[in-house]
Amino acid sequence: IVGAGDPRLLIVDDLQWCDAETIELIGFVIRSSAAAPILIIGTVRPEEVPYDHPLVRLVDALNHDRAATTVALDPLDEVATARLAARIRNEDRLDPELAARLWAESEGNPLFVIEALRAGISADRSATLMTPTMRSVLLARLRQLSEGTRRLVEAAAVMGRRFSVEMLAAVTGSPEPEVVERVDELWRRRIIRDEGATYDFSHDKLRAVALELVSPVRRRRLHRAAAEAIEARFQNDIGVVAAQIAAHYDYAGMVEPAINAYRAAGIRATEVSAFEDAVAKFRRALSLLAEMPASSLRDTLELDIRIAFGSPLVAVTGYGSKESRQLYERALAICRKLGRRVDPPIYRGLGLARLQGCCFEDSSKLGWALVKKERHDSIAGTEGRYLLGVSAFWRGDLVGARRFLSSAIDSYDIAHRPEHLALYAQDPKAVCVVRSGLVELWQGDPGRADECARSALDIAGELDHLMTTAYVITYASILAAEAEDYPRLTELREKAGKLWDRLSEPYLVVVLEALWGWLEMLEGSTTGIDRIMRSVAHSRGEGESLHLTYTLLLLARARGRTRELREGRAAAREALAWTERHDQRYLEAELWRVDGELAYLCGETDSADASLRRAVVVAGDQGANWLELRALYSLASRFPSEIERRRLGDLLKTIPSGHNLPPFQAASVFLREFSR
């Protein structure tokens, strides 16, 4: 090897499997021929090298003489993993979704990358990733462990990715010093890695293979022991680990403890606005209830779960969704079956479901049912007045809406805020303040309306509660759009954009989508009409029709801007028909005004005159000064009349704010021109 004089490269793979003679030969070559032009590269898996292996002594000696360099090969990072995969596939660049899955599954292990590619890994998770080669490699590593350590690693696999020495000792019932020794062996063999206060498997596939070694009966026992150990350790703050406890009891086949833990996990997830996670936990709890025998105790447990489930469910599927409605209807049936008073969240949930379906009389009745419970439950009174206030607004009863919303705000007690959020999905003060802003605008005080919207946003900002923030931004955006304060609407779009990906409540998303489409139209992009049309289509769905009239109004306006006048009138007329059929009259005046404007542009002057006069009458009857201002301006400018101009001038004097907004400015300029 050294006598030829030419430079040589000697590669010795898997040094951990070499016999003592080979190791001694390597040492002999290096020591006897220190100046020879030879480079020896050896590869080794250090986790498979025991303390008494001759390689350990050789490396120590070579390090002393500075004759060796150790290069630790860590797992590949995500970029390198994708580069390796692309090279193997003879591609310039790997599909990003495939690269992400490959990284997640292989965790940068080159062998697993190659094996996954051979197995036909795809981005859609259609192929298995535990190949026979992977399994045999991992099993070989586990079989090198002593019997006691292997049983310990099996217990760790049942516990999950992260575990501590203390928890392992509690689950296995082993003395802690013994567990420390076995954990040390696992660490030295790189089965696990140190994560500070806890340990984790060095690769998830190691855990998966270790889990395969556990018999079903022992696995259930370990899951039960894990659940009990976690409960004991976190007894003062069960919520943070409730999901873990629930999963362990579930796997252990212990139905009732699993149900209780899933319920606690769902409540915890709701508290931090992790609504989809909460929904999953509550759904699992309800599915496990089917395994319990029928009894009043079981019914009571189901009722408690359904009441807690309502808040995150409406956040994910919507107030008017079929699942939300059925949840509260089932809860109502259980109350009657048990002969107990109906819990307020059930009335509130059913009330909002009726509201979403534009059944305002029904929602008002449920609001009064809540108010009647106020003597025993002040929270119910506040929520009932909120329900009455919004029901009145949708019907165009601005006086009633102001009274009930103001009363709800006055009765609100901040000390009960956590209960409002947990049981009713939102903070009623923020909600009622922003809805009061809409009443203020309709009644002709845009400045006061804007103050209400900003105050509600401040409250929602302090809370950092997703559902409340989404609700407030939605109605603040409607307010800005109907005040024609488009800089403010643009500002709100930016605020909503920061939480857009987290929004899930359907009707809120639909309304915002329509508003952003309208804003795009105002900015000169006709593509916004497609967004509005999608919102209209969604609003026609069962239980999601509350904002159908508004999305149709925006569509009618958008059609007018694109000169699709007859299509615009069709949208306005559809909304007016819905208004009449469901007594949803808050937009009636504005719908007649837009219909009149479109009719005028079509050359249908008689129809235009009739629609505009109807708009003025409706707005006046409702006390909707802001809508009356718009309607009177349209009528006076399209059909000049001294009487209408005088009425418009008198109305302008009653508007205390918003004088810089387009509706007020346009009317003022119009009157000045006629007075010259």
Coordinates of C-alpha atoms in Angstrom, one line a residue, residues 24 28 266 310 361-362 544 604:
E24 CA -4.6 -2.8 13.9
F28 CA 0.2 0.2 11.7
G266 CA -61.8 20.6 23.2
G310 CA -71.3 24.6 20.0
E361 CA -89.5 36.3 14.5
D362 CA -88.1 32.9 15.7
E544 CA -76.3 30.9 5.1
E604 CA -87.1 53.4 -18.0

